[in-house]
mmCIF file of C-alpha atoms in Angstrom:
data_model
loop_
_atom_site.group_PDB
_atom_site.id
_atom_site.type_symbol
_atom_site.label_atom_id
_atom_site.label_comp_id
_atom_site.label_asym_id
_atom_site.label_seq_id
_atom_site.Cartn_x
_atom_site.Cartn_y
_atom_site.Cartn_z
ATOM 1 C CA MET A 1034 53.916 -63.917 30.933
ATOM 2 C CA LYS A 1035 56.207 -61.789 33.002
ATOM 3 C CA ASN A 1036 59.063 -60.201 31.074
ATOM 4 C CA LEU A 1037 62.188 -61.777 32.560
ATOM 5 C CA PHE A 1038 64.629 -59.224 31.202
ATOM 6 C CA THR A 1039 63.904 -55.535 31.575
ATOM 7 C CA TYR A 1040 66.233 -52.594 32.186
ATOM 8 C CA GLU A 1041 69.540 -52.131 30.380
ATOM 9 C CA LEU A 1042 72.811 -52.033 32.260
ATOM 10 C CA GLU A 1043 73.700 -48.365 31.735
ATOM 11 C CA LEU A 1044 77.346 -48.594 32.766
ATOM 12 C CA PRO A 1045 79.195 -51.272 30.784
ATOM 13 C CA VAL A 1046 81.682 -53.539 32.543
ATOM 14 C CA ASN A 1047 84.956 -51.614 32.798
ATOM 15 C CA ASP A 1048 88.378 -51.718 34.413
ATOM 16 C CA GLN A 1049 87.063 -50.261 37.672
ATOM 17 C CA ASP A 1050 84.943 -53.371 38.188
ATOM 18 C CA GLN A 1051 85.618 -56.468 40.261
ATOM 19 C CA ILE A 1052 85.663 -59.162 37.601
ATOM 20 C CA ALA A 1053 86.087 -62.942 37.590
ATOM 21 C CA GLY A 1054 86.307 -64.523 34.159
ATOM 22 C CA PRO A 1055 87.471 -63.533 30.707
ATOM 23 C CA GLU A 1056 86.209 -60.610 28.652
ATOM 24 C CA ASN A 1057 85.118 -62.870 25.797
ATOM 25 C CA ALA A 1058 82.969 -65.112 28.031
ATOM 26 C CA LYS A 1059 79.657 -66.139 26.500
ATOM 27 C CA ILE A 1060 77.702 -64.956 29.547
ATOM 28 C CA THR A 1061 78.350 -61.909 31.715
ATOM 29 C CA ILE A 1062 76.512 -61.600 35.014
ATOM 30 C CA VAL A 1063 76.698 -58.276 36.849
ATOM 31 C CA GLU A 1064 75.396 -58.454 40.399
ATOM 32 C CA TYR A 1065 74.470 -55.406 42.463
ATOM 33 C CA GLY A 1066 74.667 -56.411 46.104
ATOM 34 C CA ASP A 1067 74.800 -55.241 49.708
ATOM 35 C CA TYR A 1068 77.030 -57.127 52.177
ATOM 36 C CA GLU A 1069 74.492 -56.743 54.959
ATOM 37 C CA CYS A 1070 71.542 -57.953 52.896
ATOM 38 C CA PRO A 1071 70.439 -61.469 53.900
ATOM 39 C CA HIS A 1072 69.242 -62.285 50.373
ATOM 40 C CA CYS A 1073 72.652 -61.397 48.965
ATOM 41 C CA LYS A 1074 74.238 -63.723 51.480
ATOM 42 C CA MET A 1075 71.931 -66.505 50.250
ATOM 43 C CA ALA A 1076 72.763 -65.701 46.639
ATOM 44 C CA MET A 1077 76.543 -65.779 47.136
ATOM 45 C CA PRO A 1078 77.085 -69.581 47.102
ATOM 46 C CA ILE A 1079 74.551 -69.957 44.283
ATOM 47 C CA VAL A 1080 76.396 -67.456 42.108
ATOM 48 C CA LYS A 1081 79.684 -69.117 43.025
ATOM 49 C CA ARG A 1082 78.334 -72.511 41.973
ATOM 50 C CA ILE A 1083 77.060 -71.126 38.674
ATOM 51 C CA LYS A 1084 80.475 -69.572 38.021
ATOM 52 C CA GLU A 1085 82.087 -72.956 38.688
ATOM 53 C CA ASP A 1086 79.626 -74.676 36.325
ATOM 54 C CA TYR A 1087 80.486 -72.375 33.468
ATOM 55 C CA GLY A 1088 84.190 -71.734 34.093
ATOM 56 C CA ASP A 1089 85.644 -69.438 31.451
ATOM 57 C CA ASP A 1090 82.318 -69.279 29.637
ATOM 58 C CA LEU A 1091 81.042 -66.956 32.339
ATOM 59 C CA ARG A 1092 82.281 -63.580 33.496
ATOM 60 C CA LEU A 1093 81.097 -62.478 36.924
ATOM 61 C CA VAL A 1094 81.077 -58.853 38.075
ATOM 62 C CA PHE A 1095 80.120 -57.549 41.508
ATOM 63 C CA ARG A 1096 79.049 -53.944 42.102
ATOM 64 C CA ASN A 1097 78.067 -52.414 45.421
ATOM 65 C CA PHE A 1098 74.553 -51.320 46.269
ATOM 66 C CA PRO A 1099 74.642 -50.752 50.033
ATOM 67 C CA LEU A 1100 71.538 -49.362 51.714
ATOM 68 C CA THR A 1101 73.596 -47.457 54.236
ATOM 69 C CA GLN A 1102 70.688 -45.901 56.128
ATOM 70 C CA ILE A 1103 69.285 -49.262 57.168
ATOM 71 C CA HIS A 1104 72.502 -51.345 57.061
ATOM 72 C CA LYS A 1105 75.066 -49.513 59.113
ATOM 73 C CA PHE A 1106 78.033 -51.772 58.298
ATOM 74 C CA ALA A 1107 77.271 -52.225 54.590
ATOM 75 C CA ASN A 1108 79.295 -49.291 53.326
ATOM 76 C CA ASP A 1109 82.442 -50.183 55.286
ATOM 77 C CA ALA A 1110 82.113 -53.811 54.248
ATOM 78 C CA ALA A 1111 81.849 -52.746 50.606
ATOM 79 C CA ARG A 1112 84.931 -50.537 50.974
ATOM 80 C CA ALA A 1113 86.853 -53.348 52.650
ATOM 81 C CA ALA A 1114 86.044 -55.764 49.823
ATOM 82 C CA GLU A 1115 87.028 -53.204 47.196
ATOM 83 C CA LEU A 1116 90.243 -52.472 49.046
ATOM 84 C CA ALA A 1117 91.053 -56.175 49.296
ATOM 85 C CA GLY A 1118 90.776 -56.135 45.505
ATOM 86 C CA GLU A 1119 93.924 -54.020 45.408
ATOM 87 C CA TYR A 1120 95.728 -56.958 47.006
ATOM 88 C CA ASP A 1121 94.123 -59.358 44.490
ATOM 89 C CA LYS A 1122 91.895 -60.725 47.228
ATOM 90 C CA PHE A 1123 88.520 -59.281 46.264
ATOM 91 C CA TRP A 1124 86.604 -62.533 45.764
ATOM 92 C CA GLU A 1125 88.100 -64.161 48.858
ATOM 93 C CA MET A 1126 87.145 -61.108 50.930
ATOM 94 C CA HIS A 1127 83.720 -60.974 49.288
ATOM 95 C CA GLU A 1128 83.020 -64.538 50.402
ATOM 96 C CA LEU A 1129 84.494 -64.075 53.870
ATOM 97 C CA ILE A 1130 82.348 -61.004 54.467
ATOM 98 C CA PHE A 1131 79.144 -62.763 53.430
ATOM 99 C CA ARG A 1132 79.993 -65.793 55.540
ATOM 100 C CA ASN A 1133 80.414 -63.531 58.557
ATOM 101 C CA GLN A 1134 77.517 -61.223 57.817
ATOM 102 C CA ASP A 1135 76.635 -60.693 61.470
ATOM 103 C CA GLN A 1136 80.138 -59.388 62.294
ATOM 104 C CA LEU A 1137 81.008 -56.550 59.955
ATOM 105 C CA ASP A 1138 82.366 -53.822 62.214
ATOM 106 C CA ILE A 1139 85.722 -52.308 61.248
ATOM 107 C CA ASP A 1140 87.754 -54.519 63.615
ATOM 108 C CA HIS A 1141 86.284 -57.667 62.121
ATOM 109 C CA LEU A 1142 86.766 -56.395 58.568
ATOM 110 C CA ILE A 1143 90.444 -55.772 59.299
ATOM 111 C CA ASP A 1144 90.703 -59.224 60.817
ATOM 112 C CA TYR A 1145 89.245 -60.808 57.660
ATOM 113 C CA ALA A 1146 91.846 -58.976 55.570
ATOM 114 C CA LYS A 1147 94.525 -60.281 57.891
ATOM 115 C CA GLN A 1148 93.228 -63.836 57.472
ATOM 116 C CA LEU A 1149 93.778 -63.381 53.744
ATOM 117 C CA GLY A 1150 97.397 -62.395 54.264
ATOM 118 C CA ILE A 1151 96.910 -58.653 53.801
ATOM 119 C CA ASP A 1152 99.036 -56.339 55.981
ATOM 120 C CA SER A 1153 96.458 -55.367 58.593
ATOM 121 C CA ASP A 1154 98.101 -52.095 59.670
ATOM 122 C CA GLU A 1155 98.204 -50.833 56.133
ATOM 123 C CA PHE A 1156 94.683 -52.092 55.424
ATOM 124 C CA SER A 1157 93.342 -50.450 58.541
ATOM 125 C CA ALA A 1158 95.030 -47.131 57.699
ATOM 126 C CA ARG A 1159 93.622 -47.169 54.197
ATOM 127 C CA LEU A 1160 90.109 -47.912 55.443
ATOM 128 C CA GLU A 1161 90.429 -45.081 57.922
ATOM 129 C CA GLN A 1162 91.441 -42.725 55.113
ATOM 130 C CA ASN A 1163 88.065 -43.382 53.538
ATOM 131 C CA GLU A 1164 89.515 -45.141 50.517
ATOM 132 C CA LYS A 1165 86.958 -46.557 48.076
ATOM 133 C CA VAL A 1166 84.136 -44.274 49.215
ATOM 134 C CA GLU A 1167 83.799 -42.866 45.698
ATOM 135 C CA LYS A 1168 83.942 -46.299 44.063
ATOM 136 C CA VAL A 1169 81.128 -47.611 46.243
ATOM 137 C CA LYS A 1170 79.070 -44.490 45.637
ATOM 138 C CA SER A 1171 79.544 -44.663 41.882
ATOM 139 C CA ASP A 1172 78.574 -48.348 41.880
ATOM 140 C CA PHE A 1173 75.411 -47.402 43.747
ATOM 141 C CA MET A 1174 74.516 -44.579 41.341
ATOM 142 C CA SER A 1175 75.141 -46.732 38.280
ATOM 143 C CA GLY A 1176 72.744 -49.235 39.823
ATOM 144 C CA VAL A 1177 69.993 -46.672 40.382
ATOM 145 C CA GLU A 1178 70.406 -45.459 36.792
ATOM 146 C CA SER A 1179 70.096 -49.032 35.557
ATOM 147 C CA GLY A 1180 66.851 -49.625 37.452
ATOM 148 C CA VAL A 1181 68.267 -51.561 40.399
ATOM 149 C CA ASN A 1182 65.410 -51.619 42.896
ATOM 150 C CA GLY A 1183 66.808 -53.800 45.653
ATOM 151 C CA THR A 1184 69.437 -56.421 46.262
ATOM 152 C CA PRO A 1185 70.567 -58.702 44.894
ATOM 153 C CA SER A 1186 69.897 -57.480 41.348
ATOM 154 C CA PHE A 1187 71.409 -59.353 38.441
ATOM 155 C CA PHE A 1188 72.096 -58.214 34.888
ATOM 156 C CA VAL A 1189 72.666 -60.994 32.390
ATOM 157 C CA ASN A 1190 74.428 -59.908 29.230
ATOM 158 C CA GLY A 1191 73.424 -56.319 29.897
ATOM 159 C CA LYS A 1192 69.736 -56.872 30.725
ATOM 160 C CA LYS A 1193 68.218 -56.825 34.194
ATOM 161 C CA TYR A 1194 67.068 -60.314 35.147
ATOM 162 C CA GLU A 1195 63.719 -60.348 36.976
ATOM 163 C CA GLY A 1196 63.347 -64.084 37.513
ATOM 164 C CA SER A 1197 64.256 -66.372 40.387
ATOM 165 C CA TRP A 1198 67.949 -66.687 41.247
ATOM 166 C CA GLU A 1199 67.541 -70.030 42.998
ATOM 167 C CA TYR A 1200 70.169 -72.360 41.552
ATOM 168 C CA GLU A 1201 67.866 -74.551 39.423
ATOM 169 C CA ASP A 1202 65.850 -71.630 38.059
ATOM 170 C CA PHE A 1203 68.815 -69.392 37.322
ATOM 171 C CA SER A 1204 70.803 -72.244 35.724
ATOM 172 C CA LYS A 1205 67.884 -73.145 33.484
ATOM 173 C CA ILE A 1206 67.529 -69.558 32.252
ATOM 174 C CA LEU A 1207 71.258 -69.310 31.544
ATOM 175 C CA LYS A 1208 71.209 -72.575 29.593
ATOM 176 C CA GLU A 1209 68.451 -71.211 27.379
ATOM 177 C CA LEU A 1210 70.444 -68.109 26.417
ATOM 178 C CA MET B 168 34.042 -52.550 39.741
ATOM 179 C CA LYS B 169 34.861 -48.887 40.167
ATOM 180 C CA LYS B 170 38.013 -47.858 38.371
ATOM 181 C CA ASN B 171 39.840 -44.563 38.770
ATOM 182 C CA LYS B 172 41.821 -42.834 36.092
ATOM 183 C CA LEU B 173 45.473 -42.143 36.856
ATOM 184 C CA LEU B 174 46.206 -38.410 36.795
ATOM 185 C CA GLU B 175 48.768 -37.983 34.055
ATOM 186 C CA ALA B 176 51.657 -35.681 33.145
ATOM 187 C CA GLY B 177 50.604 -32.121 32.416
ATOM 188 C CA THR B 178 47.753 -32.186 34.943
ATOM 189 C CA GLU B 179 47.777 -29.825 37.926
ATOM 190 C CA ILE B 180 47.707 -31.951 41.041
ATOM 191 C CA PRO B 181 44.756 -31.275 43.358
ATOM 192 C CA ASP B 182 45.853 -29.986 46.752
ATOM 193 C CA PHE B 183 45.446 -32.186 49.798
ATOM 194 C CA THR B 184 46.438 -32.544 53.420
ATOM 195 C CA LEU B 185 47.393 -35.854 55.008
ATOM 196 C CA ARG B 186 48.544 -36.915 58.428
ATOM 197 C CA ILE B 187 52.268 -37.711 58.681
ATOM 198 C CA GLY B 188 52.841 -41.202 60.071
ATOM 199 C CA ASN B 189 55.038 -40.318 63.023
ATOM 200 C CA GLY B 190 53.060 -42.192 65.643
ATOM 201 C CA ASN B 191 51.553 -38.984 66.964
ATOM 202 C CA GLY B 192 47.766 -38.827 66.826
ATOM 203 C CA ASP B 193 47.471 -35.176 67.959
ATOM 204 C CA ASP B 194 45.784 -32.794 65.579
ATOM 205 C CA HIS B 195 48.659 -30.312 65.782
ATOM 206 C CA LYS B 196 49.568 -28.863 62.367
ATOM 207 C CA ASP B 197 53.102 -30.316 62.550
ATOM 208 C CA ASN B 198 51.563 -33.752 62.250
ATOM 209 C CA PHE B 199 50.133 -32.958 58.821
ATOM 210 C CA MET B 200 51.532 -32.361 55.364
ATOM 211 C CA THR B 201 49.783 -30.023 52.925
ATOM 212 C CA LEU B 202 50.990 -30.450 49.368
ATOM 213 C CA SER B 203 50.676 -26.776 48.372
ATOM 214 C CA ASP B 204 53.118 -25.867 51.164
ATOM 215 C CA HIS B 205 55.756 -27.409 48.882
ATOM 216 C CA ARG B 206 55.231 -24.972 45.979
ATOM 217 C CA GLY B 207 58.717 -23.979 44.838
ATOM 218 C CA GLN B 208 59.989 -27.511 45.432
ATOM 219 C CA ASN B 209 59.650 -30.676 43.403
ATOM 220 C CA VAL B 210 57.660 -33.381 45.163
ATOM 221 C CA ILE B 211 57.770 -37.136 44.687
ATOM 222 C CA LEU B 212 54.726 -39.077 45.868
ATOM 223 C CA ALA B 213 55.314 -42.813 46.171
ATOM 224 C CA PHE B 214 52.051 -44.682 46.774
ATOM 225 C CA TYR B 215 52.504 -48.263 47.968
ATOM 226 C CA PRO B 216 50.026 -50.945 49.009
ATOM 227 C CA ALA B 217 51.041 -51.638 52.600
ATOM 228 C CA ASP B 218 53.625 -51.254 55.339
ATOM 229 C CA TRP B 219 55.504 -54.468 56.187
ATOM 230 C CA SER B 220 55.069 -56.287 52.885
ATOM 231 C CA ALA B 221 58.440 -57.307 51.433
ATOM 232 C CA VAL B 222 58.371 -55.486 48.121
ATOM 233 C CA CYS B 223 57.069 -52.273 49.643
ATOM 234 C CA GLY B 224 59.719 -52.365 52.309
ATOM 235 C CA ASN B 225 62.475 -52.609 49.739
ATOM 236 C CA GLN B 226 61.035 -49.772 47.725
ATOM 237 C CA MET B 227 60.781 -47.394 50.675
ATOM 238 C CA MET B 228 64.256 -48.411 51.879
ATOM 239 C CA LEU B 229 65.679 -47.565 48.473
ATOM 240 C CA TYR B 230 63.984 -44.154 48.446
ATOM 241 C CA ASN B 231 65.125 -43.574 52.006
ATOM 242 C CA GLU B 232 68.693 -44.133 50.802
ATOM 243 C CA LEU B 233 68.145 -41.719 47.911
ATOM 244 C CA ILE B 234 66.816 -38.777 49.968
ATOM 245 C CA PRO B 235 70.115 -36.806 49.597
ATOM 246 C CA MET B 236 70.064 -37.467 45.848
ATOM 247 C CA PHE B 237 66.502 -36.181 45.574
ATOM 248 C CA GLU B 238 67.473 -33.118 47.599
ATOM 249 C CA ASN B 239 70.151 -32.360 44.983
ATOM 250 C CA TYR B 240 67.255 -31.913 42.572
ATOM 251 C CA ASN B 241 65.312 -29.723 44.997
ATOM 252 C CA ALA B 242 62.885 -32.563 45.619
ATOM 253 C CA VAL B 243 61.196 -33.983 48.686
ATOM 254 C CA ILE B 244 59.728 -37.468 48.776
ATOM 255 C CA TYR B 245 56.738 -38.877 50.621
ATOM 256 C CA GLY B 246 55.638 -42.492 50.816
ATOM 257 C CA ILE B 247 51.854 -42.946 51.063
ATOM 258 C CA SER B 248 49.682 -45.894 51.967
ATOM 259 C CA VAL B 249 46.335 -46.441 53.661
ATOM 260 C CA ASP B 250 48.090 -47.462 56.891
ATOM 261 C CA GLY B 251 47.619 -45.411 60.043
ATOM 262 C CA THR B 252 50.103 -43.271 61.919
ATOM 263 C CA HIS B 253 51.208 -45.872 64.490
ATOM 264 C CA CYS B 254 51.683 -48.508 61.821
ATOM 265 C CA HIS B 255 53.865 -46.177 59.734
ATOM 266 C CA ALA B 256 55.887 -45.176 62.795
ATOM 267 C CA ALA B 257 56.575 -48.790 63.785
ATOM 268 C CA PHE B 258 57.445 -49.722 60.198
ATOM 269 C CA LYS B 259 59.924 -46.842 59.951
ATOM 270 C CA GLU B 260 61.496 -47.544 63.297
ATOM 271 C CA HIS B 261 61.880 -51.241 62.519
ATOM 272 C CA ASN B 262 63.731 -50.432 59.299
ATOM 273 C CA ASN B 263 65.627 -47.425 60.649
ATOM 274 C CA MET B 264 64.108 -45.163 57.984
ATOM 275 C CA THR B 265 63.660 -41.398 57.967
ATOM 276 C CA ILE B 266 61.508 -41.098 54.835
ATOM 277 C CA PRO B 267 58.223 -39.392 55.747
ATOM 278 C CA LEU B 268 55.210 -41.659 55.261
ATOM 279 C CA LEU B 269 51.708 -40.234 54.883
ATOM 280 C CA CYS B 270 48.494 -41.854 56.099
ATOM 281 C CA ASP B 271 45.705 -42.040 53.531
ATOM 282 C CA PHE B 272 43.771 -43.551 56.380
ATOM 283 C CA GLU B 273 40.624 -41.550 57.147
ATOM 284 C CA PRO B 274 38.538 -41.405 55.069
ATOM 285 C CA LYS B 275 40.359 -44.454 53.804
ATOM 286 C CA GLY B 276 42.057 -44.040 50.436
ATOM 287 C CA GLU B 277 40.510 -40.608 49.809
ATOM 288 C CA ILE B 278 43.659 -39.104 48.263
ATOM 289 C CA SER B 279 44.508 -42.307 46.376
ATOM 290 C CA LYS B 280 41.043 -42.102 44.820
ATOM 291 C CA LEU B 281 41.525 -38.394 44.019
ATOM 292 C CA LEU B 282 44.720 -39.173 42.082
ATOM 293 C CA GLY B 283 43.291 -42.308 40.466
ATOM 294 C CA VAL B 284 45.452 -44.886 42.194
ATOM 295 C CA TYR B 285 43.048 -46.655 44.563
ATOM 296 C CA ASN B 286 42.454 -50.367 44.111
ATOM 297 C CA HIS B 287 38.773 -50.789 45.029
ATOM 298 C CA GLU B 288 38.964 -54.563 44.854
ATOM 299 C CA LYS B 289 41.846 -54.895 47.298
ATOM 300 C CA GLY B 290 41.052 -51.901 49.492
ATOM 301 C CA PHE B 291 44.441 -50.216 49.324
ATOM 302 C CA CYS B 292 46.331 -48.039 46.890
ATOM 303 C CA GLU B 293 48.245 -49.171 43.841
ATOM 304 C CA ARG B 294 52.009 -49.003 43.656
ATOM 305 C CA ALA B 295 52.154 -45.631 41.926
ATOM 306 C CA LEU B 296 54.604 -42.775 41.483
ATOM 307 C CA PHE B 297 54.085 -39.081 40.824
ATOM 308 C CA VAL B 298 56.775 -36.496 40.202
ATOM 309 C CA ILE B 299 55.319 -33.018 40.649
ATOM 310 C CA ASP B 300 57.175 -29.835 39.723
ATOM 311 C CA LYS B 301 57.517 -26.565 41.652
ATOM 312 C CA ASN B 302 54.228 -25.267 40.265
ATOM 313 C CA GLY B 303 52.212 -28.320 41.222
ATOM 314 C CA ILE B 304 52.108 -29.784 37.713
ATOM 315 C CA ILE B 305 52.523 -33.556 37.383
ATOM 316 C CA GLN B 306 55.600 -34.195 35.222
ATOM 317 C CA TRP B 307 55.444 -37.986 35.351
ATOM 318 C CA SER B 308 53.106 -40.572 36.808
ATOM 319 C CA HIS B 309 53.202 -44.318 36.678
ATOM 320 C CA VAL B 310 51.432 -47.373 38.108
ATOM 321 C CA SER B 311 53.532 -50.537 38.564
ATOM 322 C CA PRO B 312 52.202 -54.052 38.998
ATOM 323 C CA MET B 313 51.588 -54.696 42.718
ATOM 324 C CA ASP B 314 54.556 -57.057 42.987
ATOM 325 C CA VAL B 315 57.074 -54.931 41.084
ATOM 326 C CA ASN B 316 59.297 -52.476 42.871
ATOM 327 C CA PRO B 317 59.725 -49.720 40.269
ATOM 328 C CA GLY B 318 63.091 -48.498 41.586
ATOM 329 C CA ALA B 319 64.105 -44.889 41.046
ATOM 330 C CA LYS B 320 65.476 -44.644 37.519
ATOM 331 C CA GLU B 321 62.508 -42.771 36.027
ATOM 332 C CA ILE B 322 62.095 -40.533 39.084
ATOM 333 C CA LEU B 323 65.679 -39.315 38.757
ATOM 334 C CA GLU B 324 65.385 -38.925 34.991
ATOM 335 C CA THR B 325 62.260 -36.803 35.405
ATOM 336 C CA LEU B 326 63.905 -34.644 38.077
ATOM 337 C CA LYS B 327 66.971 -34.162 35.859
ATOM 338 C CA ASN B 328 64.692 -32.971 33.038
ATOM 339 C CA ILE B 329 62.811 -30.589 35.322
ATOM 340 C CA GLU B 330 65.985 -29.083 36.740
ATOM 341 C CA LYS B 331 68.024 -28.745 33.543
#
């Protein structure tokens, strides 16, 4: 039988991460994703539903793994989401970006921030100053070092999960933990 | 069923020349890659079963993204499959990739067989990785299950060890 859990998460969850849920949650899921990846878009509502099922028993972390050579908007989208995090709007921005995956140029990204009540002039200036470039890059490198081979990749309690992330399959695996 | 033996770490890699899959069928030397021309550089060879299949695509896209990282370790990377030059070129263009892809096309699978990574049953090469040092010595080799994208963790670890 295929081994469902393989590589170790090399970089533990830390205060640089985008986190939803308490530190002492029974389950921690770390997702490596790319905002322009269609599979990540499909996974977003599934992960959201799983988080809702578990409430405070689950801690969700999102790290960036943009394939910038093939997805030309992925890096800016990742930076915009990270930046929205500084206004406590990371998860709202995260969802908005995935829902509008076919419109991720800078103007649209700024507009999404605006929709969330973020000062768009300031947001735009900060994006232009290349803020969050290093964060996105370090997310990416931590993913490579942890054996991330594509997106989305999920680590459950520190181990890379190789099984299906369809809602029924993923839920069943989590229940068995 | 014929079975090849994977060339393992410590072995000197046999030299070979393969056509680069750039969509150009001319026999000009620029359309070929000769491994020994890379002496003095580390070389990563990433054998994969076929252009266009989902897992392979992801793997080559990941390596394409990592080209600057590999360059930091004085390494070049080549993808290799039994597909021909026009197939490779279309595959790269479709995915906006710059990673060079080599054609183990004629005689089919010759180099895959030489390195012990040809799947005689399926008629294409295994999903296999080689990291070769500046002197042409294999430092790490690995065959993954067909449906598993091996990522890049071990490639980077091997390069770090070579370069330290």
